[in-house]
Amino acid sequence: MDETPSAPEPGSDGRPISPLLIEAVRYAEERHWEVVPGTHLVDGEGPARCSCGAADCPLPGAHPASQDWRRRASAGPGVVRRWWTDSPQASILLPAGRSFDALDVPERAGCLALARMERMELQLGPVLEAPPAPGQHGRRLLFLVLPGSLAKLPEMLRKLGWAPGRLDLTGRGEGEWIVAPPSRSGPYGFAQWARPPSALNRWLPDAAELINPLAYACGREAPAAPRVAAPGPVQVAPVR
């Protein structure tokens, strides 16, 4: 996949328009997703640093630029356009738990699951390829699903026989965000769409529809360990 965003388009004044502005407005206009501006990476001598100014920033270029980001998030195209006109380098953050939740898995397992889902002709929403969060290794795939899935995730995995924490499969929900393309964050390049938003995936699937192939793919990558027994059928005593 291409690791760089497309070239800036010229505006009415002849000056280039930031690709980040174009995409941020598109998310608001076409998907009605709430958007919030994030920090950005500042290049210079040595490694790129976060615009927040913290030398030990744990999420360089990938966190909200203000503490009240939940209140400020907006799906208004005019508001979004003004934000990125004022800060054309700001990363694009999409709050989770509102229009969508996200199932977050390692890239290798996600690609395996994605191929299996396509063979099964499952309904899929957009799928994001993103740099890892702190504590994770390697790029990630995030499958967008209906909001409200996060609370159900542990029980869904338990029913498939997986103990809590055994799989590298987590959820992003209320209070979290995803970094949307073509934002650049950390040392791993740009966020990209593995399956971009389109008219064909406007309606998101429920997490329950995707959890089986995702858990299977993540299980292939998990270290060997005993699995918890899946619940069996309920035994009903005969009526005498």
Rosetta silent file (secondary structure, phi, psi, omega in degrees, C-alpha in Angstrom):
SEQUENCE: MDETPSAPEPGSDGRPISPLLIEAVRYAEERHWEVVPGTHLVDGEGPARCSCGAADCPLPGAHPASQDWRRRASAGPGVVRRWWTDSPQASILLPAGRSFDALDVPERAGCLALARMERMELQLGPVLEAPPAPGQHGRRLLFLVLPGSLAKLPEMLRKLGWAPGRLDLTGRGEGEWIVAPPSRSGPYGFAQWARPPSALNRWLPDAAELINPLAYACGREAPAAPRVAAPGPVQVAPVR
SCORE:     score description
SCORE:     0.000 S_00000001
   1 L     0.000  150.310  179.303    0.000    0.000    0.000 S_00000001
   2 L   -68.207  132.340 -176.568    1.098    3.598   -0.653 S_00000001
   3 L   -94.306    0.421 -176.769    2.632    5.094    2.463 S_00000001
   4 L  -125.062  148.753  177.847    2.186    8.761    1.430 S_00000001
   5 L   -73.284  164.637  179.243   -0.885   10.950    0.963 S_00000001
   6 L   -69.674  163.788 -178.227   -1.828   12.340   -2.439 S_00000001
   7 L   -66.511  146.581  179.481   -0.488   15.676   -3.591 S_00000001
   8 L   -60.765  143.556  176.241   -2.305   18.777   -2.287 S_00000001
   9 E   -90.686  148.236 -179.830   -5.041   20.178   -4.519 S_00000001
  10 E   -75.672  143.973  175.868   -5.009   23.895   -5.407 S_00000001
  11 L   -91.854 -174.048 -177.864   -7.583   26.172   -3.767 S_00000001
  12 L   -65.857  -24.141  178.858   -9.420   29.140   -5.242 S_00000001
  13 L   -91.487    5.872  178.777   -6.477   31.381   -4.339 S_00000001
  14 L    87.198  -11.862  179.897   -4.022   29.085   -6.122 S_00000001
  15 L   -84.468  147.924 -177.781   -2.414   27.868   -2.896 S_00000001
  16 E   -66.364  142.747  175.453   -2.430   24.123   -2.198 S_00000001
  17 E   -95.113  134.280 -179.499   -5.163   22.738    0.064 S_00000001
  18 L   -60.969  132.697  174.371   -3.982   20.306    2.713 S_00000001
  19 H   -58.104  -29.155  177.883   -4.982   16.673    1.984 S_00000001
  20 H   -65.310  -40.580  176.954   -5.860   16.487    5.671 S_00000001
  21 H   -62.765  -45.714 -178.658   -8.443   19.267    5.241 S_00000001
  22 H   -59.142  -46.450 -177.161   -9.949   17.528    2.200 S_00000001
  23 H   -72.865  -38.962  179.197  -10.304   14.204    3.980 S_00000001
  24 H   -60.346  -43.899  177.892  -11.507   15.661    7.290 S_00000001
  25 H   -66.154  -37.364  179.459  -14.327   17.508    5.509 S_00000001
  26 H   -63.877  -41.346  177.724  -15.133   14.379    3.488 S_00000001
  27 H   -60.315  -41.054 -179.354  -15.541   12.289    6.662 S_00000001
  28 H   -71.046  -44.056 -175.189  -17.964   14.886    8.034 S_00000001
  29 H   -74.133  -47.748 -171.094  -19.907   15.435    4.798 S_00000001
  30 H   -88.449  -32.722 -177.886  -20.110   11.925    3.384 S_00000001
  31 H  -108.100  -11.301 -176.108  -20.117    9.740    6.515 S_00000001
  32 L    59.030   32.180  176.154  -21.463   12.217    9.080 S_00000001
  33 L   -83.113  138.862  171.215  -18.621   11.166   11.372 S_00000001
  34 L   -70.656  143.070 -175.639  -17.633   13.522   14.159 S_00000001
  35 E  -130.200  149.228  175.253  -14.081   14.777   13.698 S_00000001
  36 E  -143.651  139.201  179.257  -11.626   16.470   16.043 S_00000001
  37 E   -73.612  142.200  178.131   -8.185   17.941   15.288 S_00000001
  38 E  -112.912 -174.620  174.641   -5.179   16.244   16.815 S_00000001
  39 L   -73.886  179.552  176.597   -1.532   17.063   17.291 S_00000001
  40 L  -145.019  165.868  179.453    0.998   16.601   14.493 S_00000001
  41 E   -85.732  138.463  178.749    4.623   15.605   14.069 S_00000001
  42 E  -111.775  117.839  179.835    7.259   18.322   13.865 S_00000001
  43 L   -84.627  151.469  178.688   10.347   17.440   11.842 S_00000001
  44 L   179.838 -154.029  176.928   13.752   18.805   12.667 S_00000001
  45 L   -70.736  131.523 -178.013   17.092   17.601   13.880 S_00000001
  46 L    82.638 -167.457 -178.197   16.756   14.102   15.270 S_00000001
  47 L   -63.115  151.305  175.462   13.487   12.146   15.482 S_00000001
  48 L   -61.804  143.752 -178.692   10.217   13.888   14.737 S_00000001
  49 E  -120.080  162.408 -177.849    8.569   15.229   17.874 S_00000001
  50 E   -79.368  143.602 -179.709    4.955   15.865   18.828 S_00000001
  51 L   -67.025  -12.346  178.186    3.542   19.354   18.425 S_00000001
  52 L   -69.504  -17.926  176.430    2.266   19.168   22.028 S_00000001
  53 L    92.350  -10.137 -179.267    5.841   19.907   23.135 S_00000001
  54 L   -76.530  123.801 -177.988    6.201   16.991   25.569 S_00000001
  55 L   -65.093  -29.056 -178.595    9.581   15.324   25.078 S_00000001
  56 L  -109.572   32.366 -178.520    8.184   11.989   26.292 S_00000001
  57 L   -56.575  125.068 -177.979    4.812   12.173   24.537 S_00000001
  58 L   -76.890  -17.361 -178.471    3.440    8.585   24.399 S_00000001
  59 L  -131.388   65.305 -175.986    1.318    9.270   21.287 S_00000001
  60 L   -60.042  122.712  178.386    3.339   11.648   19.091 S_00000001
  61 L    73.127   12.588 -172.255    1.116   13.192   16.456 S_00000001
  62 L  -140.788   32.168  176.456   -1.804   10.962   17.449 S_00000001
  63 L  -138.544  161.616 -178.005   -3.713   12.521   20.339 S_00000001
  64 E   -58.414  148.211 -179.565   -6.240   15.361   20.687 S_00000001
  65 L   -82.904  -12.868  179.250   -4.873   18.880   20.589 S_00000001
  66 L  -137.341  153.623 -178.058   -7.175   20.003   23.417 S_00000001
  67 L   -71.096  -26.270 -179.256   -8.407   18.426   26.641 S_00000001
  68 L   -94.357   36.065 -174.772  -12.067   19.128   25.852 S_00000001
  69 H   -61.977  -32.383 -179.727  -11.919   17.189   22.584 S_00000001
  70 H   -63.131  -41.726 -179.720  -15.056   15.156   23.364 S_00000001
  71 H   -72.123  -35.043 -175.040  -17.165   18.299   23.612 S_00000001
  72 H   -78.608  -23.548 -175.866  -15.535   19.954   20.600 S_00000001
  73 L   -51.134  135.967 -174.107  -15.871   17.006   18.186 S_00000001
  74 E  -143.801  147.061  172.095  -18.101   18.021   15.292 S_00000001
  75 L  -105.965   12.872  178.099  -19.594   16.619   12.092 S_00000001
  76 L   -80.682  115.739 -177.204  -20.258   20.129   10.755 S_00000001
  77 H   -55.865  -36.711 -179.924  -18.321   20.546    7.483 S_00000001
  78 H   -66.033  -41.670  177.923  -17.948   24.307    8.032 S_00000001
  79 H   -64.026  -46.573 -178.761  -16.492   23.836   11.506 S_00000001
  80 H   -62.599  -42.116  179.696  -14.160   21.093   10.290 S_00000001
  81 H   -61.933  -39.962 -179.387  -13.019   23.186    7.322 S_00000001
  82 H   -66.139  -40.907  179.542  -12.188   26.089    9.625 S_00000001
  83 H   -57.696  -48.519 -175.208  -10.173   23.874   11.970 S_00000001
  84 H   -82.231  -14.543  169.384   -7.924   22.527    9.220 S_00000001
  85 H   -70.860  -40.068  179.059   -7.640   25.895    7.514 S_00000001
  86 H   -74.920  -34.976 -177.908   -6.235   27.237   10.776 S_00000001
  87 L  -132.283   75.751 -172.482   -4.129   24.090   11.479 S_00000001
  88 L   -64.916  -16.181 -179.376   -3.499   22.353    8.131 S_00000001
  89 L   -96.054   -4.406 -176.394   -1.056   19.809    9.628 S_00000001
  90 L   -59.391  137.610  175.198   -3.338   18.600   12.442 S_00000001
  91 L   -69.678  155.976 -179.239   -3.952   14.859   12.459 S_00000001
  92 E   -97.337  118.698  178.339   -7.546   13.718   11.919 S_00000001
  93 E  -112.007  133.958  177.498   -9.069   12.001   14.936 S_00000001
  94 E  -112.593  114.831  179.602  -12.436   10.204   14.810 S_00000001
  95 E   -62.424  131.180  175.577  -14.041    9.653   18.245 S_00000001
  96 L   -85.162  164.828  177.014  -14.994    6.014   18.788 S_00000001
  97 L    83.824    1.739 -179.534  -18.169    4.944   20.555 S_00000001
  98 L  -112.814  -74.227  175.806  -20.379    7.406   18.666 S_00000001
  99 L   -86.978  -19.315 -176.804  -20.809    6.482   14.999 S_00000001
 100 L  -161.148  159.952  160.614  -18.751    3.307   15.363 S_00000001
 101 E  -108.861  174.087  178.238  -16.609    1.114   17.597 S_00000001
 102 E  -138.459  136.996  173.459  -13.469   -0.592   16.265 S_00000001
 103 E   -97.971  120.448 -168.336  -12.063   -4.100   16.691 S_00000001
 104 E  -108.590  118.481 -177.566   -8.274   -3.760   16.837 S_00000001
 105 E  -135.795  161.800  175.430   -6.031   -6.694   15.804 S_00000001
 106 E   -61.357  150.062 -175.543   -2.432   -7.187   14.555 S_00000001
 107 H   -57.109  -43.829 -176.930   -1.995   -6.526   10.852 S_00000001
 108 H   -63.217  -47.098  178.941   -1.037  -10.120    9.985 S_00000001
 109 H   -66.228  -37.888  179.943   -4.025  -11.636   11.767 S_00000001
 110 H   -63.623  -39.326  178.183   -6.286   -8.915   10.387 S_00000001
 111 H   -65.969  -39.900  177.161   -5.270   -9.628    6.787 S_00000001
 112 H   -62.574  -45.882  179.974   -5.916  -13.350    7.311 S_00000001
 113 H   -65.737  -39.296 -179.167   -9.338  -12.606    8.828 S_00000001
 114 H   -62.183  -43.574  177.919  -10.166  -10.101    6.108 S_00000001
 115 H   -62.837  -39.762  179.326   -9.477  -12.634    3.349 S_00000001
 116 H   -67.690  -41.488  178.514  -11.641  -15.200    5.140 S_00000001
 117 H   -61.772  -39.544  179.589  -14.477  -12.703    5.625 S_00000001
 118 H   -66.502  -37.827  176.415  -14.434  -11.828    1.941 S_00000001
 119 H   -65.494  -35.475  179.274  -14.660  -15.515    1.003 S_00000001
 120 L   -79.234   -5.039 -178.869  -17.605  -15.843    3.419 S_00000001
 121 L    56.103   41.593  176.095  -19.169  -12.745    1.796 S_00000001
 122 L   -75.546  148.799  173.265  -19.688  -11.106    5.173 S_00000001
 123 L   -70.420  127.501 -178.728  -20.889   -7.533    5.308 S_00000001
 124 L  -123.461  146.574  170.113  -17.877   -5.384    6.176 S_00000001
 125 L   -94.123 -169.505  174.611  -17.473   -1.767    7.126 S_00000001
 126 L   -60.386  148.338  177.995  -14.345    0.314    6.540 S_00000001
 127 E  -126.906  125.421 -175.986  -11.083   -1.253    7.737 S_00000001
 128 E  -102.588  137.119  170.695   -8.233    0.959    8.880 S_00000001
 129 E  -103.768  120.165 -170.384   -4.514    0.127    8.792 S_00000001
 130 E  -134.537  156.667  171.688   -2.840    2.097   11.557 S_00000001
 131 L   -63.437  158.083 -178.620    0.448    2.443   13.454 S_00000001
 132 L   -71.979  150.761  171.587    0.569    0.620   16.806 S_00000001
 133 L   -83.030  168.346  178.163   -0.515    2.212   20.068 S_00000001
 134 L   -54.862  135.331 -179.266    1.862    2.158   23.070 S_00000001
 135 L    89.916   -9.496  178.304    2.555   -1.396   24.194 S_00000001
 136 L  -103.330  161.128 -178.844    1.690   -2.863   20.778 S_00000001
 137 L  -128.228  131.168  178.451    4.107   -4.086   18.141 S_00000001
 138 L    80.263  164.773 -178.181    3.695   -3.723   14.396 S_00000001
 139 L   -68.749  162.229 -173.613    0.893   -2.122   12.428 S_00000001
 140 E  -124.798  155.684  167.581   -2.747   -2.830   13.231 S_00000001
 141 E  -112.842  132.824  179.225   -6.010   -3.386   11.387 S_00000001
 142 E  -117.242  118.332 -179.589   -9.118   -1.800   12.867 S_00000001
 143 E   -95.598  117.908 -178.588  -12.492   -3.146   11.753 S_00000001
 144 E   -79.087  130.368 -177.859  -15.250   -0.564   12.177 S_00000001
 145 E  -133.965  173.937  179.290  -18.450   -1.985   13.687 S_00000001
 146 L   -59.160  144.733  178.311  -21.662   -0.671   15.217 S_00000001
 147 L   -65.578  155.119 -178.997  -21.175    1.328   18.426 S_00000001
 148 L    95.575    5.689 -176.301  -21.819   -0.414   21.730 S_00000001
 149 L   -81.563  -25.304 -170.116  -19.690   -3.465   20.941 S_00000001
 150 H   -59.902  -42.215 -177.450  -16.931   -2.842   23.457 S_00000001
 151 H   -66.757  -26.837 -176.817  -18.904   -3.951   26.513 S_00000001
 152 H   -88.492  -11.852 -171.735  -19.897   -7.214   24.809 S_00000001
 153 H   -60.778  -47.692 -179.037  -16.428   -8.154   23.573 S_00000001
 154 H   -58.922  -40.244 -179.443  -15.161  -10.140   26.618 S_00000001
 155 H   -69.226  -37.684  177.885  -18.313  -12.282   26.718 S_00000001
 156 H   -62.643  -41.758  179.421  -18.196  -12.923   22.959 S_00000001
 157 H   -69.394  -37.735  178.492  -14.597  -14.140   23.242 S_00000001
 158 H   -61.876  -40.150  179.767  -15.414  -16.276   26.293 S_00000001
 159 H   -66.395  -24.016  176.100  -18.180  -18.032   24.376 S_00000001
 160 L   -86.460   -1.851  176.230  -15.629  -18.859   21.677 S_00000001
 161 L    96.867   13.910 -177.314  -13.395  -20.439   24.339 S_00000001
 162 L  -107.672  125.433  177.870  -10.845  -17.675   24.820 S_00000001
 163 L   -70.179  154.414  179.186   -9.900  -16.501   28.314 S_00000001
 164 L   -55.854  133.210  177.301   -9.585  -12.735   28.902 S_00000001
 165 L    82.385   -2.312 -177.358   -6.302  -11.327   27.623 S_00000001
 166 L   -77.033  -29.231 -178.125   -5.313  -14.447   25.665 S_00000001
 167 L  -107.054  146.874  173.036   -5.820  -12.861   22.259 S_00000001
 168 L   -83.902   68.350 -177.975   -4.310   -9.674   20.876 S_00000001
 169 L  -140.309  111.332 -177.093   -7.819   -8.484   20.035 S_00000001
 170 E  -127.180  170.673  178.977   -9.108   -5.341   21.685 S_00000001
 171 E  -116.868  151.602  172.265  -11.890   -2.837   21.180 S_00000001
 172 E  -115.738  120.156 -177.483  -11.941    0.926   20.735 S_00000001
 173 L  -137.852 -152.445 -175.792  -15.078    2.544   22.128 S_00000001
 174 L   -50.959  133.330 -179.490  -16.419    5.539   24.060 S_00000001
 175 L    90.508   -4.977  179.232  -13.656    7.810   25.309 S_00000001
 176 L  -117.248  177.322 -179.246  -11.156    6.630   22.664 S_00000001
 177 E  -147.978  163.095  170.517  -10.377    7.695   19.125 S_00000001
 178 E  -118.724  149.867  178.284   -8.835    6.407   15.933 S_00000001
 179 E   -92.130  116.036 -171.770   -6.286    8.277   13.815 S_00000001
 180 E   -93.752  148.663  175.691   -7.773    8.579   10.330 S_00000001
 181 L   -60.709  149.519    2.671   -5.934    8.725    6.987 S_00000001
 182 L   -97.994   40.141 -177.879   -3.948   10.489    5.731 S_00000001
 183 L   -64.020  148.569  176.139   -2.637   11.440    9.180 S_00000001
 184 E  -109.488  133.014 -179.930    0.979   10.740   10.052 S_00000001
 185 L  -147.559  143.332  177.433    1.786    9.537   13.558 S_00000001
 186 H    58.076 -164.785 -176.984    4.781    8.133   15.383 S_00000001
 187 H   -88.007    7.813 -171.287    7.711    6.561   13.545 S_00000001
 188 H  -106.603   15.319  174.268    5.553    4.164   11.484 S_00000001
 189 L    90.673 -149.295 -170.549    4.280    6.390    8.696 S_00000001
 190 E  -100.103  147.731  167.573    0.723    7.194    7.698 S_00000001
 191 L   -70.058  143.986 -178.049   -2.633    5.757    8.657 S_00000001
 192 E  -139.683  160.219  172.991   -4.282    4.157    5.596 S_00000001
 193 E   -94.270  121.785  170.413   -7.555    2.512    4.646 S_00000001
 194 E   -76.339  -35.775  170.647   -7.309   -1.210    3.904 S_00000001
 195 E  -133.349  101.932 -173.806  -10.989   -0.948    2.906 S_00000001
 196 L   -70.299  156.607  174.794  -11.888    2.731    2.463 S_00000001
 197 L   -59.458  137.106 -179.607  -15.294    4.177    3.341 S_00000001
 198 L  -153.859  175.038  177.442  -17.666    3.903    0.386 S_00000001
 199 H   -64.369  -24.831 -177.012  -21.356    3.701   -0.482 S_00000001
 200 H   -78.207  -20.371 -179.153  -21.055   -0.113   -0.296 S_00000001
 201 H  -122.660   29.665  179.238  -19.987   -0.163    3.373 S_00000001
 202 L   -63.613  -36.440 -179.591  -22.024    2.719    4.764 S_00000001
 203 L   -90.749  119.567 -174.379  -23.964    0.289    7.000 S_00000001
 204 L   -82.799  148.134  175.721  -21.666   -1.149    9.635 S_00000001
 205 L   -79.688  161.672  170.447  -21.802   -4.773   10.817 S_00000001
 206 L   -77.421  148.446 -179.985  -22.353   -5.830   14.408 S_00000001
 207 H   -58.078  -32.313 -178.095  -19.189   -7.018   16.172 S_00000001
 208 H   -62.021  -25.702 -179.391  -20.821  -10.434   16.671 S_00000001
 209 H   -75.856  -22.120 -175.459  -20.757  -10.966   12.881 S_00000001
 210 H  -109.789  -12.872 -169.121  -16.966  -10.542   12.679 S_00000001
 211 H   -65.511  -34.603 -177.364  -15.728  -11.875   15.997 S_00000001
 212 H   -63.975  -55.185  178.936  -15.417  -15.530   14.952 S_00000001
 213 H   -64.947  -31.366  178.138  -13.002  -15.047   12.006 S_00000001
 214 H   -68.485  -44.838  179.136  -11.092  -12.372   13.911 S_00000001
 215 H   -64.768  -38.836  178.495  -10.655  -14.574   16.982 S_00000001
 216 H   -61.108  -46.451 -178.458   -9.651  -17.531   14.790 S_00000001
 217 H   -66.770  -41.557  178.185   -6.971  -15.468   13.017 S_00000001
 218 H   -67.859  -33.249  178.416   -5.650  -13.968   16.264 S_00000001
 219 H   -64.342  -32.366  178.034   -5.650  -17.430   17.854 S_00000001
 220 H   -66.300  -26.386 -179.077   -3.281  -18.698   15.169 S_00000001
 221 H   -94.811  -10.585 -175.062   -0.810  -16.002   16.244 S_00000001
 222 L   -78.529  147.950  174.865   -1.306  -16.445   20.007 S_00000001
 223 L   -61.237  148.968 -179.044    1.192  -18.425   22.135 S_00000001
 224 L   -63.495  132.078  178.051    0.058  -21.941   22.964 S_00000001
 225 L  -164.477  155.293  179.411   -2.001  -22.064   26.162 S_00000001
 226 L   -61.406  140.081  175.005   -5.054  -23.917   27.412 S_00000001
 227 L   -95.586  147.676  177.055   -8.345  -22.557   26.182 S_00000001
 228 L   -73.731  147.791 -178.914  -11.293  -22.211   28.492 S_00000001
 229 L   -68.936  130.932  175.714  -14.091  -24.637   27.816 S_00000001
 230 L   -69.317  145.242 -178.554  -16.884  -23.183   25.753 S_00000001
 231 L   -61.845  135.807  178.634  -20.267  -23.408   27.467 S_00000001
 232 L   -91.763 -178.090 -179.570  -22.171  -26.558   26.561 S_00000001
 233 L   -65.089  146.723  179.166  -25.895  -27.029   26.166 S_00000001
 234 L   -73.716  129.848  178.830  -28.044  -26.371   29.191 S_00000001
 235 L   -89.947  121.561 -179.709  -29.293  -29.591   30.808 S_00000001
 236 L  -105.106  126.128  179.969  -32.958  -29.416   31.716 S_00000001
 237 L   -68.193  138.919 -179.878  -34.280  -31.887   34.288 S_00000001
 238 L   -66.614  145.997  178.357  -37.215  -33.920   33.003 S_00000001
 239 L   -80.675  128.696 -179.779  -40.632  -33.014   34.382 S_00000001
 240 L   -98.043    0.000    0.000  -42.065  -35.779   36.512 S_00000001
